[in-house]
Each structure stands twice: as structure tokens, then as C-alpha cells.
Amino acid sequence: MRSSTKHDDTEKKPRGRPRAYDPETALRQAAEAFWKTGYSGTSLDDISAATGMNRPSLRAAFGDKHEIYVKALNDYWELKFAALDRAFGSGGTLAETLTRVYDAALSIYFSGSDQVLGCFVVGTAITEAAGDTEIQSIVAEGFRRIDADFEARFKLARAVGDLKQGADPKALALLASATMHTLAIRARAGTSRSELKKLAHKVVSVICG
Amino acid sequence: MRSSTKHDDTEKKPRGRPRAYDPETALRQAAEAFWKTGYSGTSLDDISAATGMNRPSLRAAFGDKHEIYVKALNDYWELKFAALDRAFGSGGTLAETLTRVYDAALSIYFSGSDQVLGCFVVGTAITEAAGDTEIQSIVAEGFRRIDADFEARFKLARAVGDLKQGADPKALALLASATMHTLAIRARAGTSRSELKKLAHKVVSVICG
DNA sequence: CATGTTTTGTACTAGATCGCATAAAAAGCT
DNA sequence: AGCTTTTTATGCGATCTAGTACAAAACATG
């Protein structure tokens, strides 16, 4: 938001003691901790261990536990949207695009360094969403966006003749999103990546065939 | 398991002080507590408050926190399977059956007394599944069974001519399960019941039409 | 009515968890 | 070098959490 995603040499050096840790990577490490054990299952000490920062530094940098989680959640959505945008935007047939989208999702779901963690949102935020309106609305907004992306792609496919005229883009978009949800769930439930790739392939065949 | 689901008058009266709470309803109350706030987010004191039992009684009746949760999880699967079996077994066309199945699922997902809680498994067990092999296998086994139920129903539909010969029952079963998953997720993310009913209707139309 | 049996209710211990207060460290500025 | 600023690091206190020990209560049996 405010500072150096790309280093900006016009910035003056800050006044006091320099930070020992990069905020971006620290947030990502905190997110990984939440990703493994969920919001309630992760203590600030866990996050402290994951980032190498001590608790007062964590608080100064990101706020309390809830704020850290919300930042991690927003960060995850950005990561995911970026990956999906790339998958949606690389051209090709509808089937090719859908396959790329699901591959991109699986790459994230299987990105855990030592375990399979699935989707951060489905795997951790959904649990909190029931009792936390802020998290709930962040989650819902992300889903809306993905639904819209799918729907736009199906409309395009129908216009181009890649999909038959009678097809309902909104209905297909919901099915496409549902497929992403089931991938997220099943990844965390232990289904292997190759199995999920087959699942995605079958779905693409049904939708496009 | 061992005793009175239906009261069994051949049982002798137990020897000591009678239980103040019915184990079955207590377990259901404990499950509702977990359902709201997840495994880690629910303390034994919360469960104690929900059931009216104090902690030593809880432990004597159900074991430690993890055992209580596992019992609640198995109990939920039983409840859900019973509802699905009814929905699958009531005859009618494929479209009618699927609609009944999703209605049954939504009835459970919206059964919370004061909030919408979605699916117990998707909303709470999936979070734990990543780091808990016992929970993971219980979850995975339930999914397998539902997948199989759907597949059997699609095979039947194809045999009866309710579905075109080229249809792939396994692929459709995965789509049908995915739809249930997305209902579970979206319910907890705040989507209204009527909206989800429409979603299910669209999916049924795509699958059957 | 005394005894044994089982459950309930209270209370204590140990450890986890979080927030915060305070000191020490590391830099820039004059 | 001394002062200011910002971060890091340590540690304390209050609360939460889980497990368990122990006494009281409630019942059946003889």
C-alpha cells in the first residue's frame, strides 16, 4: 500500500533502528502458520516462531492476532487472484483455460513446504466466517469475484462458439467455482494431487464436452 | 454402540447415582458448540456450558477434548448419511432426487438455532484434517461414501434412460459432490438459503438437462 | 438404615496465551 | 560524542485452559 513493493530510492532512510525482518516475508510466514493450524489453533508464539519476530514486534508491525490474520487473508486472496488472472488471461480454448485455472489453484493448494494445506480460505477462514462478520465478508467478496471471472469466461466462450448457444454462463460459473471448492476441500482431506488433477480433467470434459 | 438408542427394558437399573444428563443430547450439544467455533476455538468450558455438564463429567462420559470432537464428528456423519439415504431412497426422477438431496443438505446447513453454521465437516473438520490423520481419514471416508452414493444414482439414471448413454457417472458424481461442498462453504460464508436453493436448482438443470 | 457404587460438584495445579511495560540495541542527526 | 528516534528483546501479570484429586450427592442393594 504505502511503501516499497519495488524499492523506491527516493525514500529517505528511516530514523531509528532498522527492522530486522522484511514485513512482507514475515506476513507470508505468519500466513503459513495460520494456514497449517487455523486461526484459533495458532498462537502468537507460533507466529513468533514462524517469523522469527518476537511478540511486541509482531504487534507493532501488524497489530493483534485478528489483524494479523485479516492481513494474511487479504494477502492470500491477492496471491490467488494474481494466479487466476494469469490463468484466465493466457488465451487458448475454454477447456485449456479451465485446465490452467485448476492447475494454478492446485499449485497453491499443494504449495505447503512439508504438508498439504489446501486453500487458506476454505481451510481456515470458513471456520471463522460463521462468527466473524469481517472475515465472512472478505471471504464472500473473494468468492463473488471468482464467480464473476468464470462467468465472464463462459460468456466469452459462448460468444466465440466454444460453448453451445443454449449454455447458461452463470450456472456453469457456479459449477466451475464448486469444482475449485471441492479441490480445496479434498486436498486438505488427503486426496493426492494427481487424483485431483484427474478430477479437474473430468469436470472440464463434462462442462466443455 | 453399547446401550439404549431405543430404551431397553431388559436393562437393570444402574447401581450408583443416576446421570443428570442424557449422553446423546449432551453429545449433540457439544457438537453444536464445536460447530459454531471449530475445534481449537472451542474450550472444554464452552462445551461444559453448552451441555450443562461439568468438566469431570464430560471427561468420564466422552473422554478428552479430542475424543469428544471425534465422537461429535462421527455423530454428524451419521446424521447426514441418514438424511441423504432418505433423500436418495424416496424414488422419483434423477432431477427430483438430486433436488431432494440438496434440500436435505441445506436443512442441515441451516439448522443452527441462532446462526448459520454450514456443514460441520467442511466448516470445522477440514481445518483440523491437515494436521490430524484420524480426523482426516474420517472426513475422507465420508466423502468417499457420498461420492459412491451419487455415482450409483447416476448409473441407475443412465440405465433407466433418465440420463443419456454417453454420460460419465463418476464424473457427474464428482460434480454433484462438488456442488454439495460449495453449498456447505457458501452457507458458512453468508449466502442465503434461497440463494443456495437457486444455485442447486441451476446445477441440477445443467446435470440433467 | 447402613453399605457400596456411580455420578456430580468444587477446587487446585500446571501450563498456555495474550497484552503491556520497560530496558537495551541500532540507527540518523546535529 | 551526545541526543533523538525506532525497533528489538526480556519479562511480568492477568486470564484462559486442561487435567485431576477429593468430597458430597444420589441411588440400589442387603
Short mmCIF file of N, CA, C and O in Angstrom, two decimals, chain A residues 113-167:
data_model
loop_
_atom_site.label_atom_id
_atom_site.label_comp_id
_atom_site.label_asym_id
_atom_site.label_seq_id
_atom_site.Cartn_x
_atom_site.Cartn_y
_atom_site.Cartn_z
N SER A 113 5.25 -26.41 2.47
CA SER A 113 6.62 -26.91 2.42
C SER A 113 6.72 -28.34 2.94
O SER A 113 7.51 -29.13 2.45
N ASP A 114 5.92 -28.68 3.94
CA ASP A 114 6.02 -30.02 4.48
C ASP A 114 4.69 -30.77 4.62
O ASP A 114 4.68 -31.94 4.97
N GLN A 115 3.57 -30.06 4.40
CA GLN A 115 2.30 -30.76 4.39
C GLN A 115 1.45 -30.16 3.27
O GLN A 115 1.76 -29.11 2.75
N VAL A 116 0.35 -30.86 2.96
CA VAL A 116 -0.63 -30.32 2.03
C VAL A 116 -1.63 -29.49 2.82
O VAL A 116 -2.22 -29.99 3.78
N LEU A 117 -1.82 -28.25 2.43
CA LEU A 117 -2.65 -27.35 3.24
C LEU A 117 -3.93 -26.93 2.54
O LEU A 117 -4.79 -26.30 3.15
N GLY A 118 -4.09 -27.26 1.26
CA GLY A 118 -5.30 -26.85 0.57
C GLY A 118 -5.39 -25.35 0.41
O GLY A 118 -4.38 -24.67 0.24
N CYS A 119 -6.59 -24.84 0.47
CA CYS A 119 -6.83 -23.41 0.27
C CYS A 119 -6.89 -22.72 1.64
O CYS A 119 -7.56 -23.21 2.56
N PHE A 120 -6.21 -21.61 1.74
CA PHE A 120 -6.20 -20.86 3.01
C PHE A 120 -7.61 -20.45 3.41
O PHE A 120 -8.00 -20.55 4.57
N VAL A 121 -8.38 -20.00 2.44
CA VAL A 121 -9.73 -19.52 2.72
C VAL A 121 -10.63 -20.67 3.14
O VAL A 121 -11.25 -20.65 4.20
N VAL A 122 -10.70 -21.69 2.29
CA VAL A 122 -11.57 -22.83 2.58
C VAL A 122 -11.09 -23.59 3.80
O VAL A 122 -11.88 -24.07 4.61
N GLY A 123 -9.79 -23.65 3.99
CA GLY A 123 -9.23 -24.45 5.06
C GLY A 123 -9.20 -23.78 6.41
O GLY A 123 -9.15 -24.46 7.44
N THR A 124 -9.23 -22.45 6.44
CA THR A 124 -9.15 -21.78 7.74
C THR A 124 -10.18 -20.68 7.92
O THR A 124 -10.76 -20.54 8.99
N ALA A 125 -10.42 -19.88 6.87
CA ALA A 125 -11.30 -18.72 7.03
C ALA A 125 -12.77 -19.12 7.15
O ALA A 125 -13.54 -18.47 7.85
N ILE A 126 -13.14 -20.21 6.48
CA ILE A 126 -14.53 -20.65 6.53
C ILE A 126 -14.94 -20.99 7.96
O ILE A 126 -16.05 -20.70 8.39
N THR A 127 -14.03 -21.56 8.70
CA THR A 127 -14.35 -21.88 10.09
C THR A 127 -14.67 -20.61 10.88
O THR A 127 -15.65 -20.56 11.63
N GLU A 128 -13.89 -19.58 10.69
CA GLU A 128 -14.09 -18.33 11.43
C GLU A 128 -15.27 -17.53 10.90
O GLU A 128 -15.88 -16.75 11.62
N ALA A 129 -15.57 -17.73 9.62
CA ALA A 129 -16.59 -16.89 8.97
C ALA A 129 -17.93 -16.94 9.70
O ALA A 129 -18.68 -15.95 9.69
N ALA A 130 -18.23 -18.07 10.33
CA ALA A 130 -19.54 -18.20 10.98
C ALA A 130 -19.71 -17.17 12.10
O ALA A 130 -20.82 -16.68 12.32
N GLY A 131 -18.64 -16.85 12.79
CA GLY A 131 -18.78 -15.96 13.94
C GLY A 131 -18.05 -14.65 13.81
O GLY A 131 -17.91 -13.90 14.78
N ASP A 132 -17.58 -14.34 12.61
CA ASP A 132 -16.75 -13.15 12.42
C ASP A 132 -17.17 -12.46 11.12
O ASP A 132 -16.80 -12.86 10.03
N THR A 133 -17.95 -11.40 11.26
CA THR A 133 -18.52 -10.78 10.06
C THR A 133 -17.45 -10.18 9.15
O THR A 133 -17.63 -10.18 7.93
N GLU A 134 -16.37 -9.70 9.72
CA GLU A 134 -15.33 -9.11 8.87
C GLU A 134 -14.72 -10.19 7.98
O GLU A 134 -14.61 -10.01 6.76
N ILE A 135 -14.33 -11.29 8.59
CA ILE A 135 -13.76 -12.38 7.81
C ILE A 135 -14.79 -12.90 6.81
O ILE A 135 -14.47 -13.17 5.64
N GLN A 136 -16.03 -13.02 7.27
CA GLN A 136 -17.07 -13.52 6.38
C GLN A 136 -17.20 -12.67 5.11
O GLN A 136 -17.31 -13.20 4.00
N SER A 137 -17.16 -11.36 5.28
CA SER A 137 -17.36 -10.52 4.10
C SER A 137 -16.14 -10.55 3.18
O SER A 137 -16.30 -10.47 1.97
N ILE A 138 -14.96 -10.67 3.74
CA ILE A 138 -13.78 -10.80 2.90
C ILE A 138 -13.84 -12.08 2.08
O ILE A 138 -13.54 -12.09 0.88
N VAL A 139 -14.26 -13.14 2.73
CA VAL A 139 -14.39 -14.42 2.04
C VAL A 139 -15.44 -14.33 0.94
O VAL A 139 -15.21 -14.72 -0.21
N ALA A 140 -16.61 -13.78 1.30
CA ALA A 140 -17.72 -13.72 0.34
C ALA A 140 -17.34 -12.87 -0.87
O ALA A 140 -17.66 -13.22 -2.01
N GLU A 141 -16.65 -11.79 -0.62
CA GLU A 141 -16.25 -10.91 -1.72
C GLU A 141 -15.30 -11.64 -2.68
O GLU A 141 -15.42 -11.51 -3.90
N GLY A 142 -14.40 -12.39 -2.14
CA GLY A 142 -13.49 -13.17 -2.99
C GLY A 142 -14.24 -14.18 -3.85
O GLY A 142 -13.96 -14.33 -5.04
N PHE A 143 -15.20 -14.84 -3.23
CA PHE A 143 -15.99 -15.82 -3.99
C PHE A 143 -16.74 -15.14 -5.13
O PHE A 143 -16.80 -15.64 -6.25
N ARG A 144 -17.35 -13.99 -4.80
CA ARG A 144 -18.08 -13.24 -5.83
C ARG A 144 -17.18 -12.95 -7.02
O ARG A 144 -17.57 -13.11 -8.18
N ARG A 145 -15.98 -12.52 -6.72
CA ARG A 145 -15.07 -12.16 -7.81
C ARG A 145 -14.72 -13.36 -8.69
O ARG A 145 -14.68 -13.26 -9.91
N ILE A 146 -14.46 -14.49 -8.04
CA ILE A 146 -14.11 -15.69 -8.81
C ILE A 146 -15.31 -16.16 -9.63
O ILE A 146 -15.16 -16.53 -10.81
N ASP A 147 -16.49 -16.13 -9.03
CA ASP A 147 -17.70 -16.47 -9.79
C ASP A 147 -17.81 -15.60 -11.03
O ASP A 147 -18.12 -16.09 -12.13
N ALA A 148 -17.56 -14.31 -10.84
CA ALA A 148 -17.68 -13.37 -11.97
C ALA A 148 -16.64 -13.66 -13.04
O ALA A 148 -16.94 -13.58 -14.24
N ASP A 149 -15.44 -13.99 -12.62
CA ASP A 149 -14.39 -14.32 -13.60
C ASP A 149 -14.81 -15.52 -14.44
O ASP A 149 -14.67 -15.51 -15.67
N PHE A 150 -15.29 -16.54 -13.77
CA PHE A 150 -15.74 -17.73 -14.51
C PHE A 150 -16.88 -17.37 -15.46
O PHE A 150 -16.88 -17.75 -16.64
N GLU A 151 -17.84 -16.63 -14.95
CA GLU A 151 -19.00 -16.31 -15.77
C GLU A 151 -18.59 -15.53 -17.02
O GLU A 151 -19.06 -15.82 -18.13
N ALA A 152 -17.70 -14.57 -16.83
CA ALA A 152 -17.23 -13.79 -17.98
C ALA A 152 -16.56 -14.70 -19.01
O ALA A 152 -16.77 -14.55 -20.22
N ARG A 153 -15.79 -15.65 -18.50
CA ARG A 153 -15.08 -16.55 -19.42
C ARG A 153 -16.07 -17.44 -20.19
O ARG A 153 -15.87 -17.72 -21.37
N PHE A 154 -17.12 -17.88 -19.51
CA PHE A 154 -18.12 -18.71 -20.18
C PHE A 154 -18.91 -17.90 -21.20
O PHE A 154 -19.25 -18.40 -22.28
N LYS A 155 -19.20 -16.66 -20.87
CA LYS A 155 -19.89 -15.80 -21.83
C LYS A 155 -19.05 -15.62 -23.09
O LYS A 155 -19.56 -15.71 -24.21
N LEU A 156 -17.76 -15.38 -22.85
CA LEU A 156 -16.85 -15.25 -23.99
C LEU A 156 -16.86 -16.52 -24.83
O LEU A 156 -16.97 -16.46 -26.06
N ALA A 157 -16.77 -17.65 -24.15
CA ALA A 157 -16.72 -18.93 -24.88
C ALA A 157 -17.99 -19.12 -25.70
O ALA A 157 -17.94 -19.60 -26.84
N ARG A 158 -19.12 -18.74 -25.12
CA ARG A 158 -20.37 -18.89 -25.85
C ARG A 158 -20.42 -17.97 -27.07
O ARG A 158 -20.86 -18.36 -28.15
N ALA A 159 -19.92 -16.77 -26.88
CA ALA A 159 -19.91 -15.81 -27.98
C ALA A 159 -19.00 -16.29 -29.11
O ALA A 159 -19.30 -16.10 -30.29
N VAL A 160 -17.90 -16.91 -28.74
CA VAL A 160 -16.92 -17.36 -29.72
C VAL A 160 -17.33 -18.68 -30.37
O VAL A 160 -16.74 -19.12 -31.35
N GLY A 161 -18.35 -19.34 -29.78
CA GLY A 161 -18.76 -20.62 -30.33
C GLY A 161 -18.03 -21.79 -29.69
O GLY A 161 -18.12 -22.92 -30.13
N ASP A 162 -17.30 -21.49 -28.61
CA ASP A 162 -16.56 -22.53 -27.90
C ASP A 162 -17.50 -23.30 -26.96
O ASP A 162 -17.11 -24.29 -26.34
N LEU A 163 -18.72 -22.78 -26.87
CA LEU A 163 -19.72 -23.36 -25.98
C LEU A 163 -21.04 -23.22 -26.71
O LEU A 163 -21.27 -22.24 -27.42
N LYS A 164 -21.92 -24.20 -26.55
CA LYS A 164 -23.16 -24.13 -27.33
C LYS A 164 -24.06 -22.97 -26.85
O LYS A 164 -24.00 -22.56 -25.69
N GLN A 165 -24.87 -22.48 -27.77
CA GLN A 165 -25.66 -21.28 -27.51
C GLN A 165 -26.60 -21.41 -26.32
O GLN A 165 -26.85 -20.47 -25.60
N GLY A 166 -27.11 -22.62 -26.09
CA GLY A 166 -28.06 -22.80 -25.01
C GLY A 166 -27.44 -22.77 -23.63
O GLY A 166 -28.15 -22.75 -22.63
N ALA A 167 -26.12 -22.79 -23.55
CA ALA A 167 -25.44 -22.89 -22.26
C ALA A 167 -25.72 -21.69 -21.37
O ALA A 167 -25.88 -20.57 -21.85
#
